[in-house]
Amino acid sequence: MSFQKLDELGHRLEALEHAIAILGADEATHMAVGGGEKRAEALASLAGLYHRQATAPEIADWIAAAESEALNDDQAAALREFKRQHTNLTCLPADFVERQTAARLRCEQLWRDLRAKNDWAGFLPALEGVVALVREEAAMRAEALGLQTYDALMEQYDPGNRAAEIAPVFAKLKAFLKDFVPEALAVQEERLAKRPLKALSGSYAVEKQRELGLAMMAAVGFDLTHGSLSVSHHPFCGGVPSDVRITTRYRTGEFLSALMGVLHESGHALYEQNLPKEWSHWPLGKARGMAVHESQSLFVEKQVGRNPAFWRWALPVVERHLGEAWTLDDMLPHVHHVERGLIRVDADEVTYPLHVILRFELEQDIVAGRLEAADIPEAWDAGMRAYLGLSTIDNPADGPMQDVHWPGGAFGYFPSYTLGAMMAAQQWAALVKDHPAADADLAAGDLTAINGWRREKIWSQGSRWSTPELIERATGEKLEAGHFIRHLKQRYGRS
Amino acid sequence: MSFQKLDELGHRLEALEHAIAILGADEATHMAVGGGEKRAEALASLAGLYHRQATAPEIADWIAAAESEALNDDQAAALREFKRQHTNLTCLPADFVERQTAARLRCEQLWRDLRAKNDWAGFLPALEGVVALVREEAAMRAEALGLQTYDALMEQYDPGNRAAEIAPVFAKLKAFLKDFVPEALAVQEERLAKRPLKALSGSYAVEKQRELGLAMMAAVGFDLTHGSLSVSHHPFCGGVPSDVRITTRYRTGEFLSALMGVLHESGHALYEQNLPKEWSHWPLGKARGMAVHESQSLFVEKQVGRNPAFWRWALPVVERHLGEAWTLDDMLPHVHHVERGLIRVDADEVTYPLHVILRFELEQDIVAGRLEAADIPEAWDAGMRAYLGLSTIDNPADGPMQDVHWPGGAFGYFPSYTLGAMMAAQQWAALVKDHPAADADLAAGDLTAINGWRREKIWSQGSRWSTPELIERATGEKLEAGHFIRHLKQRYGRS
């Protein structure tokens, strides 16, 4: 039976994924500093091995044959995802992939060096090479999938997402934020005029912050028997569903950024830990995609972790671990701080979407050939001035050179961040409709019902549905900017 | 060119070895407790993948063809080791290896649980499964290699070692120890009667002990940019040469056992870190075998780390880290403490060989089918009573359940420990002949010349020679119990 062969292939690929994921997490946490060269060799070799195994010529035959076999529902869904994975992996010729991998690695290495030197001119030729290849890639993926070029790139990260559906949602959000960012900043200024910010700075030993982080992880549902918290330079969620590795970084003078980072990564981890275990060796058993994944991290960080109700429970926990007592009025201005800034990863939830929408707009033009790499700085600057009133024309390092995505050839990924934020708000709204006591639960530190809802609606579904279908099934409606807008108004607006 | 194909195969295998080694070290140090099942699956699958890659049908042809190619000395040596590895691996079918790996991991996991509960009966069925598989394995290996079954198992760990040659060396040592253990105990008693033992017990924070361990590691030559020190239940040296993972376990009331453990594992690590890097993807570039490996760890732990000269240097280092000042007369009675005990890993260098000789004798009977797993506790008890005057019949946890080796299916490995102790003494004797200032170097904390000698004689040789050949070349004579016996007499005897 051909499906059986795919099933066995799935087990072999799962083992390689396991190795690659743990070696990747280990590299950033526990590896000796001199171990990098051999680790890179090992990971490149394992990636090649994975690719050869996942694209062996007989697999297309197994998929074709399995389509006429008697399969149950789960198997039929698994077959669809095996096929999707296979198409994604085989639609680019091997020599193109090699050329592109080399160009991406070169451009990323150059970027690390030249971003620090704010040297756009030196970086441009490498980026132009990556852009040329991404246009080729988009054309080939579009041809294989019967999609528009930009959609074909997004399809890798979020199956089913289409620019034609996302653009109007983003347009509505952008129109709202045009007036709302100034409003939120004014509200904040008035509040601070009445009650000045109480600094949270003190001296917080790393070990105490770590214990606080572990307590928060446990509270939001992180299973500490199937995961751990370490330190790394850049926080991430890695590892495997049976052993999810999340990381943070600590500063002893301030605890909130590490803590919110832990909550964010815990959101990713919950998704991984609660994926359907019986499908773990099928593509069907994987998380659906990047936007949905981000919706899970932002659900925990923003909908839960910055919710005033949650802080009613959390303040005494913080006090127990750090030995300082703050009131809600002390804490919330920090948790809800809004600020116009140049750097996406430092942005708050009000201004963040504008960073993403700018990139989404530029990316589509770049992929379509309407915008050349050489013209990005001016287009970026124009966008930043229009959306956030900030200029980056003399500062490309904090403008179009700030992210690794483009040097790494990952076009079509950026929308996922803001789609995730909107999906999280929409999920919270749907959850509250089903379970009106959600805020009271948070205030009691009890996420049982909240996580039960998420397990049923999102986590247990794996990759059964396309991204838009999953959201519609979970929340009862298509993706809709209104929920996120209401969320921002309620938390940051002049209510 | 066929050698080139073997060379490329070597790179692919090195990547899989890297993954397996790091996943193995990670399992014991950083893995979440619930990650074991998936880790076992992944390791079993990677072991199978390794096995299939290393035993692909074309490899035998490459080896045969390479034998008539023009090869330089290194390549010719590499080819011999490729061939040895290929023979060792092809004598077992892939499905047998996967079955055995799964059974070993299951039995090991069970052992971890049931040893703590002293539950031999619960453990027995899993051990019986492992024993049945090891007998199958021994028969297949013996057939392929033209060796006796037990020799065929040892051949995996120490190429060239034969029970017929080891047995008389062990017999000489056993005969010596029969009278020498009582003598050493009597000498110790007389000394303690004159000068009572000064306790080293205090309260030593784990972090301070760890810093002390790192200082000692650096002193004996451990490269901290290519390795690290962690905590695990059972101390080990794992990882890869570019990133050697050693572990220890701490008790806050006592520091010497963790420290001596760190020195022991550092000895293993030095060997790995100093293997010839240009051969790292060839079997030729690997450590020769387990007895030689143990000779390197025991060289550092016993010949260096328990040498009074070393302690002249080490005492102020301990004082700096732990804040207590001891004299040589305080310290050496602890470092040279002799005691009849049940636990091999806690045994001193005088009684340790008797633990090994017991296991060596039982193992040969188990593999030959003369002893069944169910009868091990009685045979063990009889041996312990005869050799050390101790009974374990009511205490299997501290009897045959004390070691991971048998649950892990590693029969034929135990002799390596005492062979290593003898080889270390023989290497020290040869070193002192070449470099009479060795003791003075230790007293100055300077291991440059000592490690230079070891690098030339042992580390740089990789797997160029069989175990007996390597020892003969390094020391100028065949393995000989006399050096170890003289070492024990000098350190512990009535001089």
Short mmCIF file of N, CA and C in Angstrom, two decimals, chain B residues 258-400:
data_model
loop_
_atom_site.label_atom_id
_atom_site.label_comp_id
_atom_site.label_asym_id
_atom_site.label_seq_id
_atom_site.Cartn_x
_atom_site.Cartn_y
_atom_site.Cartn_z
N ALA B 258 33.23 14.92 42.93
CA ALA B 258 32.91 15.64 41.70
C ALA B 258 34.21 16.07 41.00
N LEU B 259 35.16 16.53 41.78
CA LEU B 259 36.41 17.02 41.20
C LEU B 259 37.20 15.90 40.52
N MET B 260 37.29 14.75 41.19
CA MET B 260 38.02 13.65 40.56
C MET B 260 37.27 13.16 39.32
N GLY B 261 35.94 13.23 39.37
CA GLY B 261 35.15 12.87 38.20
C GLY B 261 35.44 13.81 37.03
N VAL B 262 35.53 15.09 37.33
CA VAL B 262 35.84 16.07 36.28
C VAL B 262 37.21 15.78 35.67
N LEU B 263 38.18 15.43 36.53
CA LEU B 263 39.51 15.11 35.99
C LEU B 263 39.45 13.86 35.11
N HIS B 264 38.70 12.88 35.56
CA HIS B 264 38.56 11.65 34.78
C HIS B 264 37.97 11.95 33.40
N GLU B 265 36.86 12.65 33.37
CA GLU B 265 36.22 12.94 32.08
C GLU B 265 37.09 13.88 31.24
N SER B 266 37.83 14.75 31.90
CA SER B 266 38.76 15.62 31.15
C SER B 266 39.82 14.79 30.42
N GLY B 267 40.20 13.68 31.04
CA GLY B 267 41.16 12.80 30.37
C GLY B 267 40.58 12.24 29.08
N HIS B 268 39.33 11.80 29.14
CA HIS B 268 38.66 11.37 27.91
C HIS B 268 38.61 12.52 26.90
N ALA B 269 38.24 13.70 27.41
CA ALA B 269 38.03 14.85 26.53
C ALA B 269 39.32 15.24 25.82
N LEU B 270 40.45 15.18 26.54
CA LEU B 270 41.72 15.55 25.92
C LEU B 270 42.02 14.69 24.71
N TYR B 271 41.73 13.42 24.84
CA TYR B 271 41.95 12.49 23.72
C TYR B 271 41.10 12.94 22.53
N GLU B 272 39.81 13.17 22.76
CA GLU B 272 38.91 13.58 21.68
C GLU B 272 39.34 14.91 21.05
N GLN B 273 39.67 15.87 21.92
CA GLN B 273 39.99 17.20 21.40
C GLN B 273 41.29 17.21 20.60
N ASN B 274 42.16 16.24 20.85
CA ASN B 274 43.47 16.24 20.20
C ASN B 274 43.63 15.17 19.13
N LEU B 275 42.53 14.57 18.74
CA LEU B 275 42.60 13.64 17.61
C LEU B 275 42.96 14.42 16.34
N PRO B 276 43.55 13.76 15.36
CA PRO B 276 43.98 14.49 14.15
C PRO B 276 42.77 15.04 13.38
N LYS B 277 42.68 16.37 13.29
CA LYS B 277 41.50 17.01 12.72
C LYS B 277 41.34 16.72 11.23
N GLU B 278 42.47 16.58 10.53
CA GLU B 278 42.37 16.36 9.08
C GLU B 278 41.81 14.97 8.77
N TRP B 279 41.75 14.10 9.77
CA TRP B 279 41.16 12.78 9.57
C TRP B 279 39.77 12.67 10.20
N SER B 280 39.18 13.78 10.60
CA SER B 280 37.99 13.69 11.47
C SER B 280 36.81 13.00 10.79
N HIS B 281 36.79 12.98 9.47
CA HIS B 281 35.67 12.34 8.78
C HIS B 281 36.00 10.91 8.34
N TRP B 282 37.16 10.43 8.78
CA TRP B 282 37.52 9.03 8.51
C TRP B 282 37.45 8.23 9.81
N PRO B 283 37.13 6.96 9.73
CA PRO B 283 37.26 6.13 10.94
C PRO B 283 38.68 6.21 11.51
N LEU B 284 39.67 6.39 10.64
CA LEU B 284 41.06 6.52 11.08
C LEU B 284 41.25 7.65 12.08
N GLY B 285 40.41 8.69 11.97
CA GLY B 285 40.56 9.86 12.83
C GLY B 285 39.89 9.72 14.18
N LYS B 286 39.25 8.58 14.41
CA LYS B 286 38.57 8.38 15.70
C LYS B 286 39.56 7.85 16.74
N ALA B 287 39.17 8.00 18.00
CA ALA B 287 39.93 7.38 19.08
C ALA B 287 40.02 5.88 18.83
N ARG B 288 41.16 5.28 19.24
CA ARG B 288 41.38 3.89 18.90
C ARG B 288 40.34 2.98 19.51
N GLY B 289 40.04 3.15 20.78
CA GLY B 289 39.07 2.24 21.38
C GLY B 289 38.88 2.58 22.83
N MET B 290 38.07 1.77 23.47
CA MET B 290 37.63 2.10 24.82
C MET B 290 38.72 1.92 25.86
N ALA B 291 39.56 0.89 25.71
CA ALA B 291 40.63 0.69 26.69
C ALA B 291 41.63 1.83 26.59
N VAL B 292 41.98 2.21 25.37
CA VAL B 292 42.91 3.33 25.21
C VAL B 292 42.25 4.60 25.74
N HIS B 293 40.95 4.75 25.44
CA HIS B 293 40.25 5.93 25.95
C HIS B 293 40.31 5.97 27.47
N GLU B 294 40.05 4.82 28.08
CA GLU B 294 40.08 4.76 29.54
C GLU B 294 41.49 5.01 30.05
N SER B 295 42.48 4.59 29.28
CA SER B 295 43.86 4.87 29.72
C SER B 295 44.10 6.38 29.75
N GLN B 296 43.45 7.11 28.87
CA GLN B 296 43.62 8.56 28.85
C GLN B 296 42.90 9.22 30.03
N SER B 297 41.70 8.72 30.35
CA SER B 297 40.99 9.30 31.49
C SER B 297 41.69 8.94 32.79
N LEU B 298 42.16 7.70 32.89
CA LEU B 298 42.82 7.27 34.13
C LEU B 298 44.21 7.88 34.25
N PHE B 299 44.83 8.16 33.12
CA PHE B 299 46.09 8.88 33.17
C PHE B 299 45.88 10.22 33.89
N VAL B 300 44.82 10.92 33.51
CA VAL B 300 44.58 12.23 34.13
C VAL B 300 44.06 12.06 35.56
N GLU B 301 43.16 11.12 35.76
CA GLU B 301 42.59 11.00 37.10
C GLU B 301 43.58 10.38 38.08
N LYS B 302 44.21 9.26 37.70
CA LYS B 302 45.02 8.51 38.67
C LYS B 302 46.50 8.88 38.61
N GLN B 303 47.07 8.83 37.40
CA GLN B 303 48.51 9.06 37.32
C GLN B 303 48.83 10.53 37.60
N VAL B 304 47.97 11.43 37.11
CA VAL B 304 48.17 12.86 37.38
C VAL B 304 47.40 13.28 38.63
N GLY B 305 46.09 13.07 38.61
CA GLY B 305 45.19 13.70 39.59
C GLY B 305 45.29 13.15 41.01
N ARG B 306 45.85 11.96 41.17
CA ARG B 306 46.03 11.44 42.54
C ARG B 306 47.52 11.36 42.89
N ASN B 307 48.32 12.00 42.06
CA ASN B 307 49.75 12.03 42.30
C ASN B 307 50.06 13.10 43.36
N PRO B 308 50.79 12.77 44.41
CA PRO B 308 51.09 13.78 45.44
C PRO B 308 51.73 15.05 44.86
N ALA B 309 52.53 14.88 43.80
CA ALA B 309 53.15 16.06 43.18
C ALA B 309 52.10 17.01 42.64
N PHE B 310 51.07 16.44 41.98
CA PHE B 310 49.99 17.26 41.44
C PHE B 310 49.31 18.04 42.56
N TRP B 311 49.13 17.41 43.71
CA TRP B 311 48.41 18.07 44.80
C TRP B 311 49.21 19.20 45.41
N ARG B 312 50.53 19.15 45.25
CA ARG B 312 51.30 20.31 45.70
C ARG B 312 50.88 21.56 44.92
N TRP B 313 50.59 21.36 43.64
CA TRP B 313 50.09 22.49 42.84
C TRP B 313 48.60 22.75 43.12
N ALA B 314 47.83 21.68 43.29
CA ALA B 314 46.37 21.81 43.32
C ALA B 314 45.84 22.40 44.63
N LEU B 315 46.52 22.15 45.76
CA LEU B 315 45.97 22.59 47.04
C LEU B 315 45.66 24.10 47.09
N PRO B 316 46.58 24.95 46.63
CA PRO B 316 46.25 26.39 46.64
C PRO B 316 45.09 26.74 45.69
N VAL B 317 44.96 25.98 44.61
CA VAL B 317 43.85 26.23 43.67
C VAL B 317 42.53 25.91 44.36
N VAL B 318 42.49 24.77 45.05
CA VAL B 318 41.29 24.40 45.81
C VAL B 318 40.99 25.47 46.84
N GLU B 319 42.03 25.92 47.51
CA GLU B 319 41.83 26.94 48.56
C GLU B 319 41.24 28.22 47.97
N ARG B 320 41.77 28.61 46.80
CA ARG B 320 41.27 29.83 46.16
C ARG B 320 39.78 29.73 45.86
N HIS B 321 39.34 28.55 45.43
CA HIS B 321 37.94 28.41 45.01
C HIS B 321 37.01 28.09 46.18
N LEU B 322 37.48 27.28 47.12
CA LEU B 322 36.58 26.83 48.18
C LEU B 322 36.84 27.53 49.51
N GLY B 323 37.95 28.26 49.57
CA GLY B 323 38.19 29.07 50.77
C GLY B 323 38.66 28.28 51.98
N GLU B 324 39.14 27.04 51.76
CA GLU B 324 39.68 26.30 52.89
C GLU B 324 41.08 25.81 52.56
N ALA B 325 41.95 25.89 53.54
CA ALA B 325 43.35 25.50 53.31
C ALA B 325 43.60 24.12 53.90
N TRP B 326 44.06 23.20 53.06
CA TRP B 326 44.44 21.88 53.54
C TRP B 326 45.92 21.63 53.25
N THR B 327 46.51 20.74 54.04
CA THR B 327 47.89 20.34 53.76
C THR B 327 47.86 19.04 52.96
N LEU B 328 49.02 18.69 52.41
CA LEU B 328 49.13 17.40 51.71
C LEU B 328 48.73 16.25 52.63
N ASP B 329 49.12 16.36 53.91
CA ASP B 329 48.79 15.29 54.85
C ASP B 329 47.30 15.23 55.15
N ASP B 330 46.62 16.36 54.99
CA ASP B 330 45.15 16.32 55.11
C ASP B 330 44.53 15.66 53.89
N MET B 331 45.06 16.02 52.72
CA MET B 331 44.39 15.69 51.46
C MET B 331 44.68 14.27 50.98
N LEU B 332 45.95 13.87 51.04
CA LEU B 332 46.30 12.59 50.40
C LEU B 332 45.56 11.39 50.98
N PRO B 333 45.30 11.33 52.29
CA PRO B 333 44.53 10.19 52.79
C PRO B 333 43.15 10.07 52.14
N HIS B 334 42.58 11.21 51.71
CA HIS B 334 41.30 11.16 50.99
C HIS B 334 41.51 10.71 49.55
N VAL B 335 42.52 11.30 48.91
CA VAL B 335 42.78 11.02 47.51
C VAL B 335 43.23 9.56 47.33
N HIS B 336 43.83 9.00 48.36
CA HIS B 336 44.34 7.63 48.28
C HIS B 336 43.56 6.67 49.16
N HIS B 337 42.34 7.06 49.48
CA HIS B 337 41.53 6.22 50.36
C HIS B 337 41.19 4.88 49.68
N VAL B 338 41.36 3.81 50.42
CA VAL B 338 41.05 2.48 49.91
C VAL B 338 39.91 1.90 50.74
N GLU B 339 38.96 1.27 50.06
CA GLU B 339 37.83 0.71 50.80
C GLU B 339 37.15 -0.35 49.97
N ARG B 340 36.86 -1.45 50.59
CA ARG B 340 36.05 -2.47 49.93
C ARG B 340 34.63 -1.95 49.82
N GLY B 341 34.07 -1.90 48.63
CA GLY B 341 32.71 -1.39 48.49
C GLY B 341 31.95 -2.14 47.41
N LEU B 342 30.64 -1.90 47.37
CA LEU B 342 29.80 -2.60 46.40
C LEU B 342 29.82 -1.96 45.02
N ILE B 343 30.11 -0.67 44.98
CA ILE B 343 29.85 0.09 43.75
C ILE B 343 31.15 0.31 42.96
N ARG B 344 31.16 -0.17 41.74
CA ARG B 344 32.34 -0.04 40.89
C ARG B 344 32.77 1.41 40.73
N VAL B 345 31.81 2.27 40.38
CA VAL B 345 32.22 3.64 40.05
C VAL B 345 32.72 4.40 41.28
N ASP B 346 32.40 3.90 42.47
CA ASP B 346 32.92 4.53 43.69
C ASP B 346 34.22 3.89 44.16
N ALA B 347 34.66 2.84 43.47
CA ALA B 347 35.81 2.08 43.97
C ALA B 347 37.10 2.86 43.74
N ASP B 348 38.06 2.62 44.61
CA ASP B 348 39.39 3.19 44.46
C ASP B 348 40.19 2.35 43.47
N GLU B 349 41.38 2.81 43.13
CA GLU B 349 42.12 2.11 42.08
C GLU B 349 42.69 0.76 42.52
N VAL B 350 42.70 0.52 43.84
CA VAL B 350 43.20 -0.78 44.31
C VAL B 350 42.12 -1.86 44.15
N THR B 351 40.89 -1.53 44.56
CA THR B 351 39.83 -2.54 44.53
C THR B 351 39.10 -2.59 43.18
N TYR B 352 39.19 -1.51 42.43
CA TYR B 352 38.43 -1.41 41.17
C TYR B 352 38.64 -2.61 40.25
N PRO B 353 39.88 -3.05 40.05
CA PRO B 353 40.06 -4.15 39.10
C PRO B 353 39.27 -5.40 39.46
N LEU B 354 39.02 -5.61 40.75
CA LEU B 354 38.27 -6.80 41.13
C LEU B 354 36.82 -6.69 40.68
N HIS B 355 36.27 -5.48 40.70
CA HIS B 355 34.91 -5.27 40.16
C HIS B 355 34.89 -5.62 38.68
N VAL B 356 35.92 -5.22 37.97
CA VAL B 356 35.95 -5.44 36.52
C VAL B 356 36.17 -6.91 36.20
N ILE B 357 37.08 -7.52 36.94
CA ILE B 357 37.39 -8.93 36.66
C ILE B 357 36.15 -9.78 36.90
N LEU B 358 35.38 -9.45 37.95
CA LEU B 358 34.11 -10.15 38.17
C LEU B 358 33.19 -10.02 36.95
N ARG B 359 33.05 -8.81 36.46
CA ARG B 359 32.15 -8.60 35.32
C ARG B 359 32.69 -9.30 34.06
N PHE B 360 34.00 -9.25 33.88
CA PHE B 360 34.64 -9.90 32.73
C PHE B 360 34.35 -11.39 32.75
N GLU B 361 34.45 -11.98 33.94
CA GLU B 361 34.20 -13.42 34.05
C GLU B 361 32.72 -13.73 33.80
N LEU B 362 31.82 -12.94 34.42
CA LEU B 362 30.38 -13.19 34.23
C LEU B 362 29.96 -12.95 32.78
N GLU B 363 30.46 -11.91 32.18
CA GLU B 363 30.10 -11.58 30.80
C GLU B 363 30.43 -12.70 29.84
N GLN B 364 31.61 -13.27 30.02
CA GLN B 364 31.99 -14.36 29.12
C GLN B 364 31.00 -15.51 29.25
N ASP B 365 30.58 -15.78 30.51
CA ASP B 365 29.61 -16.85 30.73
C ASP B 365 28.23 -16.49 30.15
N ILE B 366 27.85 -15.22 30.30
CA ILE B 366 26.54 -14.80 29.78
C ILE B 366 26.51 -14.92 28.26
N VAL B 367 27.54 -14.41 27.61
CA VAL B 367 27.57 -14.42 26.15
C VAL B 367 27.63 -15.86 25.64
N ALA B 368 28.38 -16.70 26.36
CA ALA B 368 28.51 -18.09 25.92
C ALA B 368 27.27 -18.91 26.23
N GLY B 369 26.30 -18.32 26.98
CA GLY B 369 25.10 -19.07 27.33
C GLY B 369 25.28 -19.96 28.55
N ARG B 370 26.40 -19.84 29.23
CA ARG B 370 26.61 -20.64 30.44
C ARG B 370 25.93 -20.02 31.66
N LEU B 371 25.57 -18.75 31.52
CA LEU B 371 24.91 -18.05 32.64
C LEU B 371 23.71 -17.29 32.07
N GLU B 372 22.52 -17.51 32.68
CA GLU B 372 21.32 -16.81 32.24
C GLU B 372 21.13 -15.53 33.07
N ALA B 373 20.42 -14.58 32.47
CA ALA B 373 20.20 -13.30 33.15
C ALA B 373 19.57 -13.53 34.53
N ALA B 374 18.63 -14.47 34.61
CA ALA B 374 17.94 -14.71 35.88
C ALA B 374 18.90 -15.17 36.97
N ASP B 375 20.03 -15.77 36.57
CA ASP B 375 20.97 -16.31 37.56
C ASP B 375 22.11 -15.34 37.90
N ILE B 376 22.08 -14.16 37.30
CA ILE B 376 23.16 -13.20 37.53
C ILE B 376 23.29 -12.81 39.01
N PRO B 377 22.17 -12.50 39.71
CA PRO B 377 22.34 -12.02 41.10
C PRO B 377 23.12 -12.99 41.98
N GLU B 378 22.88 -14.29 41.82
CA GLU B 378 23.61 -15.25 42.66
C GLU B 378 25.08 -15.34 42.27
N ALA B 379 25.34 -15.35 40.97
CA ALA B 379 26.73 -15.43 40.51
C ALA B 379 27.48 -14.16 40.94
N TRP B 380 26.80 -13.05 40.84
CA TRP B 380 27.41 -11.78 41.24
C TRP B 380 27.77 -11.81 42.72
N ASP B 381 26.82 -12.26 43.50
CA ASP B 381 27.03 -12.30 44.95
C ASP B 381 28.21 -13.21 45.31
N ALA B 382 28.28 -14.35 44.63
CA ALA B 382 29.39 -15.27 44.90
C ALA B 382 30.73 -14.61 44.59
N GLY B 383 30.78 -13.91 43.45
CA GLY B 383 32.03 -13.24 43.07
C GLY B 383 32.39 -12.14 44.05
N MET B 384 31.42 -11.33 44.43
CA MET B 384 31.70 -10.23 45.35
C MET B 384 32.18 -10.75 46.70
N ARG B 385 31.61 -11.88 47.12
CA ARG B 385 32.04 -12.43 48.41
C ARG B 385 33.48 -12.94 48.29
N ALA B 386 33.77 -13.63 47.18
CA ALA B 386 35.11 -14.19 47.02
C ALA B 386 36.18 -13.09 46.86
N TYR B 387 35.87 -12.04 46.09
CA TYR B 387 36.91 -11.06 45.76
C TYR B 387 37.00 -9.94 46.78
N LEU B 388 35.83 -9.56 47.32
CA LEU B 388 35.85 -8.39 48.21
C LEU B 388 35.18 -8.65 49.55
N GLY B 389 34.70 -9.89 49.73
CA GLY B 389 34.10 -10.22 51.02
C GLY B 389 32.79 -9.51 51.29
N LEU B 390 32.08 -9.18 50.24
CA LEU B 390 30.84 -8.42 50.40
C LEU B 390 29.69 -9.17 49.73
N SER B 391 28.47 -9.01 50.28
CA SER B 391 27.31 -9.66 49.69
C SER B 391 26.36 -8.64 49.08
N THR B 392 25.77 -9.01 47.95
CA THR B 392 24.81 -8.12 47.29
C THR B 392 23.48 -8.82 47.06
N ILE B 393 23.32 -10.00 47.68
CA ILE B 393 22.17 -10.84 47.29
C ILE B 393 20.83 -10.16 47.59
N ASP B 394 20.78 -9.33 48.64
CA ASP B 394 19.51 -8.65 48.95
C ASP B 394 19.46 -7.26 48.37
N ASN B 395 20.42 -6.94 47.55
CA ASN B 395 20.56 -5.55 47.14
C ASN B 395 21.01 -5.45 45.67
N PRO B 396 20.17 -5.95 44.75
CA PRO B 396 20.58 -5.95 43.34
C PRO B 396 20.86 -4.55 42.79
N ALA B 397 20.22 -3.53 43.37
CA ALA B 397 20.48 -2.17 42.88
C ALA B 397 21.96 -1.84 42.99
N ASP B 398 22.59 -2.34 44.08
CA ASP B 398 24.02 -2.11 44.25
C ASP B 398 24.84 -3.32 43.82
N GLY B 399 24.17 -4.26 43.19
CA GLY B 399 24.85 -5.41 42.63
C GLY B 399 24.77 -5.31 41.11
N PRO B 400 24.19 -6.30 40.46
CA PRO B 400 24.20 -6.31 39.00
C PRO B 400 23.36 -5.21 38.35
#
